[in-house]
């Protein structure tokens, strides 16, 4: 997460696990912002636009999320609306117009839900402070959340700041406490065929087991989205892996599938560009550890510092899942910084929020084709 979500060191791990705390206490103080009077969501003075917030919730439920739910018309909101419009046969303009709002409201779901937190929802262990350097992260037994607020925010596909904005800084977080949260509660939690540890995380992060099923994915560099397609993928051989630094030609055939879901993603960079072509996702790994090899990272601070083995966890470099590609060292994976999806660059891989990559794994079976295009 970003520095503004790092907790005050004085809060202590033991207190975090067993004590109810005002949710504002779990955010770092921001010297640049003077204290303001809390305003109810959707009213003057609140950072939450009620119409946008409700649309974000409904887009998330429909399978066209726009990133973290925060009530702000961010960089990827219009792309998500466009994807939903295309799937619904509506005029594609990226605007929350009348027909689009009517289609979303047809999901018949309020924007928020009151949740009485269980011990599991706010239980640790927590990692405070969370180390930045891989060599320090390698000493952790688990790459866990920093605090209760970060954990609850991830469960409800939002941010700590948004929870404060929804409830007010004096609201309490802890076992038995009740908070107003985005209404992304999963309607179906039947995770048949998934190993127990993965199913537990799917349930925790409100991954709906009844999501639409797809046959392949289409990743567009220009649009910054990953689309789940139902239908026939491109025919012909897969792209051959030319190794690190190889250049790849965008495929001319994109298949005949129809869009059933769309996710915002972060992909590639100038140093590690998206490898265009037709690949295959062969295997899934849940709660994956991470082998940090500094020689593979152009921005490594100490490329001669040696390899590091990092334990798994939601705040690990690849989050809660890794979907392995036939392109060596490349995969589709989660992240501990969901608020950066669609904004920051990656090291060539396809990066998603933890809840989105878990949902993607429910939509397609291993062995599906992944078409990467410009």
Coordinates of C-alpha atoms in Angstrom, one line a residue:
X1 CA 0.0 0.0 0.0
X2 CA 1.0 3.6 -0.3
X3 CA 2.7 5.5 2.5
X4 CA -0.5 7.2 3.5
X5 CA -2.0 3.9 4.7
X6 CA 1.0 2.9 6.9
X7 CA 0.0 2.7 10.5
X8 CA 1.5 4.6 13.4
X9 CA 4.3 2.5 14.9
X10 CA 3.0 3.2 18.4
X11 CA -0.1 1.1 17.9
X12 CA 1.7 -2.2 18.5
X13 CA 0.8 -5.6 17.1
X14 CA -0.7 -7.1 20.3
X15 CA -3.2 -4.3 20.5
X16 CA -4.0 -4.5 16.8
X17 CA -5.1 -8.2 17.2
X18 CA -7.4 -7.9 20.2
X19 CA -8.5 -4.3 20.7
X20 CA -11.2 -2.2 18.9
X21 CA -9.6 1.0 17.5
X22 CA -11.1 4.1 15.9
X23 CA -10.5 3.5 12.2
X24 CA -8.8 6.8 11.7
X25 CA -6.1 5.8 14.1
X26 CA -5.0 3.1 11.7
X27 CA -4.1 5.7 9.0
X28 CA -0.9 7.6 9.1
X29 CA -1.3 11.3 9.9
X30 CA -0.9 13.6 6.9
X31 CA 0.8 16.8 7.7
X32 CA -0.3 18.5 4.5
X33 CA -4.0 18.0 5.2
X34 CA -5.6 20.1 8.0
X35 CA -8.3 18.4 10.1
X36 CA -11.7 18.6 8.4
X37 CA -15.2 17.9 9.7
X38 CA -16.5 14.6 8.5
X39 CA -19.4 14.7 5.9
X40 CA -21.7 11.8 5.2
X41 CA -21.1 10.0 1.9
X42 CA -22.7 11.6 -1.0
X43 CA -23.2 15.0 0.7
X44 CA -21.3 18.2 0.3
X45 CA -17.7 17.9 1.7
X46 CA -17.5 14.1 1.3
X47 CA -14.8 12.7 -1.0
X48 CA -17.3 10.1 -2.1
X49 CA -19.6 10.8 -5.1
X50 CA -22.6 8.6 -4.3
X51 CA -23.6 8.0 -7.9
X52 CA -20.0 6.9 -8.9
X53 CA -19.7 4.8 -5.8
X54 CA -22.9 2.9 -6.5
X55 CA -21.8 2.4 -10.1
X56 CA -18.4 1.1 -9.0
X57 CA -20.1 -1.5 -6.7
X58 CA -22.5 -2.6 -9.4
X59 CA -19.7 -2.8 -12.1
X60 CA -17.6 -4.9 -9.6
X61 CA -20.5 -7.3 -9.0
X62 CA -21.2 -7.5 -12.8
X63 CA -17.6 -8.5 -13.5
X64 CA -16.4 -5.2 -14.9
X65 CA -14.6 -3.6 -11.9
X66 CA -13.0 -0.2 -12.1
X67 CA -10.3 -0.9 -9.5
X68 CA -10.7 0.0 -5.8
X69 CA -14.2 1.2 -4.9
X70 CA -13.7 4.8 -3.6
X71 CA -16.5 6.9 -5.1
X72 CA -14.1 8.8 -7.4
X73 CA -14.2 8.9 -11.2
X74 CA -10.7 7.6 -11.6
X75 CA -8.5 6.7 -14.6
X76 CA -10.1 3.4 -15.4
X77 CA -13.8 4.1 -14.6
X78 CA -14.7 5.0 -18.2
X79 CA -13.0 1.9 -19.5
X80 CA -15.0 -0.3 -17.1
X81 CA -18.2 1.4 -18.2
X82 CA -17.3 0.9 -21.8
X83 CA -16.7 -2.8 -21.2
X84 CA -20.0 -3.2 -19.5
X85 CA -21.8 -1.3 -22.3
X86 CA -20.2 -3.5 -25.0
X87 CA -21.2 -6.7 -23.1
X88 CA -24.8 -5.5 -22.7
X89 CA -25.2 -4.3 -26.3
X90 CA -25.5 -0.7 -25.3
X91 CA -24.0 2.4 -27.0
X92 CA -20.3 2.3 -26.0
X93 CA -19.3 5.8 -24.9
X94 CA -17.7 5.3 -21.4
X95 CA -20.4 7.5 -19.9
X96 CA -22.8 6.6 -17.1
X97 CA -25.8 7.5 -19.2
X98 CA -29.4 6.6 -18.7
X99 CA -29.5 3.2 -20.4
X100 CA -26.2 2.2 -18.7
X101 CA -27.4 3.2 -15.2
X102 CA -30.7 1.3 -15.8
X103 CA -28.8 -1.8 -16.8
X104 CA -26.6 -1.6 -13.7
X105 CA -29.5 -0.8 -11.4
X106 CA -31.1 -4.0 -12.7
X107 CA -28.7 -5.9 -10.5
X108 CA -30.9 -4.7 -7.7
X109 CA -28.2 -4.2 -5.1
X110 CA -27.7 -1.3 -2.7
X111 CA -24.4 0.4 -2.7
X112 CA -23.4 -0.4 0.9
X113 CA -24.0 -3.0 3.5
X114 CA -23.7 -2.9 7.3
X115 CA -21.3 -5.5 8.5
X116 CA -20.7 -6.7 12.1
X117 CA -17.0 -7.8 12.0
X118 CA -16.1 -11.3 13.1
X119 CA -12.8 -12.2 14.8
X120 CA -11.7 -13.8 11.5
X121 CA -12.3 -10.7 9.5
X122 CA -10.1 -8.5 11.8
X123 CA -7.7 -11.2 13.1
X124 CA -3.9 -11.1 12.5
X125 CA -1.1 -11.7 12.6
X126 CA -0.3 -8.3 11.2
X127 CA 3.1 -6.9 10.0
X128 CA 4.0 -3.5 11.3
X129 CA 6.0 -1.8 10.1
X130 CA 6.0 -3.6 6.7
X131 CA 9.6 -3.7 5.4
X132 CA 10.3 -2.2 1.9
X133 CA 13.5 -4.0 1.0
X134 CA 13.3 -7.6 -0.3
X135 CA 16.1 -8.7 2.1
X136 CA 14.1 -7.5 5.0
X137 CA 10.9 -9.0 3.6
X138 CA 12.7 -12.3 3.4
X139 CA 12.8 -12.5 7.2
X140 CA 9.0 -12.4 7.5
X141 CA 7.1 -15.7 8.2
X142 CA 4.1 -14.3 6.2
X143 CA 3.6 -11.3 4.0
X144 CA 0.5 -10.3 5.9
X145 CA -1.6 -7.1 6.2
X146 CA -0.4 -4.2 8.2
X147 CA -3.6 -3.9 10.3
X148 CA -7.3 -4.6 10.6
X149 CA -8.3 -1.7 8.4
X150 CA -6.1 -2.8 5.5
X151 CA -7.5 -6.3 5.8
X152 CA -11.2 -5.2 5.8
X153 CA -10.6 -2.8 3.0
X154 CA -9.2 -5.6 0.8
X155 CA -12.2 -7.9 1.7
X156 CA -14.6 -5.2 0.5
X157 CA -12.6 -4.1 -2.6
X158 CA -11.9 -0.6 -1.3
X159 CA -9.3 1.5 0.5
X160 CA -8.7 2.4 4.1
X161 CA -9.5 6.1 3.3
X162 CA -12.8 5.1 1.8
X163 CA -13.8 3.2 4.9
X164 CA -13.1 6.3 7.0
X165 CA -15.1 8.4 4.6
X166 CA -18.0 6.0 4.8
X167 CA -18.1 5.7 8.6
X168 CA -16.4 8.8 10.0
X169 CA -13.0 8.9 11.9
X170 CA -14.5 8.1 15.2
X171 CA -16.1 4.8 14.1
X172 CA -14.6 1.7 15.7
X173 CA -13.0 -1.3 14.1
X174 CA -12.6 -4.6 15.8
X175 CA -14.5 -7.9 16.6
X176 CA -18.2 -7.2 17.0
X177 CA -18.0 -3.7 15.7
X178 CA -20.3 -2.7 12.8
X179 CA -19.2 -0.7 9.7
X180 CA -20.8 0.5 6.6
X181 CA -18.9 -1.1 3.6
X182 CA -19.2 -1.4 -0.1
X183 CA -21.8 -4.1 -1.0
X184 CA -19.7 -6.6 -2.8
X185 CA -20.6 -9.5 -0.6
X186 CA -20.3 -12.7 -2.7
X187 CA -23.7 -14.3 -3.4
X188 CA -22.1 -17.7 -4.1
X189 CA -19.3 -19.2 -2.0
X190 CA -19.4 -22.7 -3.4
X191 CA -15.7 -23.1 -4.3
X192 CA -15.9 -26.8 -5.3
X193 CA -12.6 -28.2 -6.7
X194 CA -10.5 -25.5 -5.0
X195 CA -7.9 -26.4 -2.4
X196 CA -8.9 -25.4 1.1
X197 CA -6.4 -22.6 1.6
X198 CA -7.3 -21.0 -1.8
X199 CA -11.1 -21.3 -1.1
X200 CA -10.6 -19.7 2.3
X201 CA -9.0 -16.6 0.7
X202 CA -11.7 -16.5 -2.0
X203 CA -14.3 -16.4 0.7
X204 CA -12.5 -13.8 2.7
X205 CA -12.1 -11.5 -0.4
X206 CA -15.7 -11.8 -1.5
X207 CA -14.9 -13.7 -4.7
X208 CA -18.2 -14.8 -6.2
X209 CA -18.1 -18.5 -7.2
X210 CA -20.9 -18.0 -9.7
X211 CA -19.0 -15.7 -12.0
X212 CA -19.4 -16.0 -15.8
X213 CA -17.2 -18.6 -17.5
X214 CA -14.8 -17.8 -20.3
X215 CA -12.6 -19.7 -22.8
X216 CA -9.6 -17.3 -23.2
X217 CA -8.4 -13.8 -22.3
X218 CA -7.6 -10.8 -24.5
X219 CA -5.1 -8.3 -23.0
X220 CA -5.0 -4.9 -24.6
X221 CA -1.9 -2.8 -23.9
X222 CA -3.5 0.4 -25.3
X223 CA -6.6 0.1 -23.2
X224 CA -4.9 -1.4 -20.1
X225 CA -7.6 -4.0 -19.6
X226 CA -7.9 -7.8 -19.5
X227 CA -11.0 -9.2 -21.1
X228 CA -12.5 -12.6 -20.4
X229 CA -13.8 -14.0 -23.7
X230 CA -16.4 -16.7 -24.4
X231 CA -16.0 -18.4 -27.7
X232 CA -13.2 -19.6 -30.0
X233 CA -9.7 -18.3 -29.3
X234 CA -7.3 -17.6 -32.2
X235 CA -6.3 -20.8 -34.1
X236 CA -2.7 -21.8 -34.8
X237 CA 0.5 -22.3 -32.8
X238 CA 1.5 -20.4 -29.7
X239 CA 4.1 -17.7 -29.7
X240 CA 7.6 -19.0 -29.2
X241 CA 9.5 -17.7 -26.2
X242 CA 12.5 -15.8 -27.5
X243 CA 13.8 -15.1 -24.0
X244 CA 14.3 -11.9 -22.1
X245 CA 14.6 -8.8 -24.3
X246 CA 13.0 -10.5 -27.3
X247 CA 10.6 -8.4 -29.4
X248 CA 7.2 -9.8 -30.3
X249 CA 4.6 -9.0 -33.0
X250 CA 1.0 -8.3 -32.0
X251 CA -1.3 -11.1 -33.2
X252 CA -3.5 -10.4 -36.2
X253 CA -6.2 -12.9 -35.1
X254 CA -8.0 -12.2 -31.8
X255 CA -10.5 -15.0 -31.9
X256 CA -14.3 -14.9 -32.2
X257 CA -15.2 -14.6 -28.5
X258 CA -17.6 -12.3 -26.8
X259 CA -16.7 -10.3 -23.7
X260 CA -18.1 -11.7 -20.5
X261 CA -15.9 -9.8 -18.0
X262 CA -13.2 -7.2 -17.9
X263 CA -10.6 -6.3 -15.4
X264 CA -8.2 -3.3 -15.0
X265 CA -4.6 -4.5 -15.1
X266 CA -1.1 -3.1 -15.0
X267 CA 1.2 -4.6 -17.6
X268 CA 4.8 -4.1 -18.7
X269 CA 7.0 -1.1 -18.9
X270 CA 9.6 0.5 -21.1
X271 CA 12.2 -1.9 -19.6
X272 CA 9.9 -5.0 -19.5
X273 CA 7.3 -4.5 -22.3
X274 CA 4.2 -6.7 -22.6
X275 CA 5.2 -9.7 -24.8
X276 CA 2.7 -9.5 -27.6
X277 CA 1.5 -12.8 -29.0
X278 CA -0.6 -15.8 -28.2
X279 CA 0.5 -17.6 -25.0
X280 CA -1.1 -20.2 -22.7
X281 CA -1.7 -20.1 -19.0
X282 CA -0.7 -23.6 -17.9
X283 CA -0.9 -23.8 -14.1
X284 CA -2.3 -21.9 -11.1
X285 CA -0.5 -21.4 -7.8
X286 CA -2.4 -20.0 -4.8
X287 CA -0.6 -18.4 -1.9
X288 CA 2.6 -18.5 -3.9
X289 CA 6.0 -17.7 -2.4
X290 CA 8.2 -15.5 -4.4
X291 CA 11.8 -16.1 -5.6
X292 CA 13.3 -12.6 -5.8
X293 CA 16.1 -12.6 -8.4
X294 CA 17.6 -9.1 -8.5
X295 CA 19.3 -9.8 -11.9
X296 CA 15.8 -10.0 -13.5
X297 CA 14.8 -6.5 -12.2
X298 CA 16.1 -3.5 -14.0
X299 CA 15.3 -1.3 -11.0
X300 CA 16.9 -3.5 -8.3
X301 CA 18.7 -1.4 -5.8
X302 CA 21.3 -4.1 -5.2
X303 CA 21.5 -6.4 -8.2
X304 CA 24.5 -8.2 -6.7
X305 CA 22.7 -8.8 -3.4
X306 CA 21.8 -12.3 -4.1
X307 CA 18.5 -14.2 -4.5
X308 CA 15.9 -14.0 -1.8
X309 CA 13.0 -16.4 -0.9
X310 CA 9.9 -14.4 0.2
X311 CA 7.1 -16.2 2.0
X312 CA 3.5 -16.0 0.6
X313 CA 0.9 -13.5 1.7
X314 CA -1.5 -10.8 0.4
X315 CA 1.2 -8.1 0.6
X316 CA 3.8 -10.2 -1.2
X317 CA 5.1 -9.1 -4.7
X318 CA 2.7 -11.5 -6.5
X319 CA -0.2 -11.4 -4.0
X320 CA -2.4 -14.4 -3.5
X321 CA -2.3 -16.1 -6.9
X322 CA 0.1 -16.7 -9.8
X323 CA -1.3 -17.9 -13.1
X324 CA 1.8 -19.1 -15.0
X325 CA 2.3 -18.3 -18.7
X326 CA 4.3 -20.2 -21.3
X327 CA 6.5 -17.1 -21.5
X328 CA 9.3 -17.7 -19.0
X329 CA 9.2 -15.6 -15.8
X330 CA 5.9 -14.1 -16.8
X331 CA 2.5 -14.6 -15.2
X332 CA -0.8 -13.1 -14.2
X333 CA -0.7 -12.3 -10.5
X334 CA -2.0 -10.3 -7.5
X335 CA -0.5 -7.4 -5.6
X336 CA -0.4 -5.8 -2.2
X337 CA -1.1 -2.3 -3.8
X338 CA -4.5 -2.6 -5.5
X339 CA -4.9 1.2 -5.6
X340 CA -2.0 1.3 -8.2
X341 CA -3.7 -1.0 -10.7
X342 CA -3.9 0.8 -14.1
X343 CA -1.5 3.4 -13.0
X344 CA 2.0 2.1 -12.0
X345 CA 4.2 0.0 -14.3
X346 CA 5.0 -3.6 -13.7
X347 CA 8.0 -5.8 -14.6
X348 CA 6.3 -7.2 -17.7
X349 CA 3.8 -9.4 -15.9
X350 CA 0.0 -8.8 -15.8
X351 CA -0.8 -7.4 -12.3
X352 CA -4.3 -7.4 -10.8
X353 CA -5.9 -6.8 -7.4
X354 CA -5.9 -9.9 -5.3
X355 CA -9.6 -10.2 -5.4
X356 CA -9.7 -9.9 -9.2
X357 CA -7.0 -12.5 -9.9
X358 CA -8.8 -15.0 -7.6
X359 CA -12.0 -14.3 -9.5
X360 CA -10.2 -14.7 -12.8
X361 CA -9.0 -18.1 -11.7
X362 CA -12.7 -19.1 -11.2
X363 CA -13.7 -18.0 -14.7
X364 CA -11.2 -20.1 -16.7
X365 CA -9.6 -23.5 -16.4
X366 CA -5.8 -23.9 -16.6
X367 CA -4.7 -24.3 -20.2
X368 CA -6.5 -21.3 -21.6
X369 CA -5.0 -19.1 -24.2
X370 CA -3.9 -15.6 -23.4
X371 CA -3.8 -13.1 -26.4
X372 CA -1.6 -10.1 -25.8
X373 CA -2.2 -7.3 -28.3
X374 CA -1.3 -3.6 -28.8

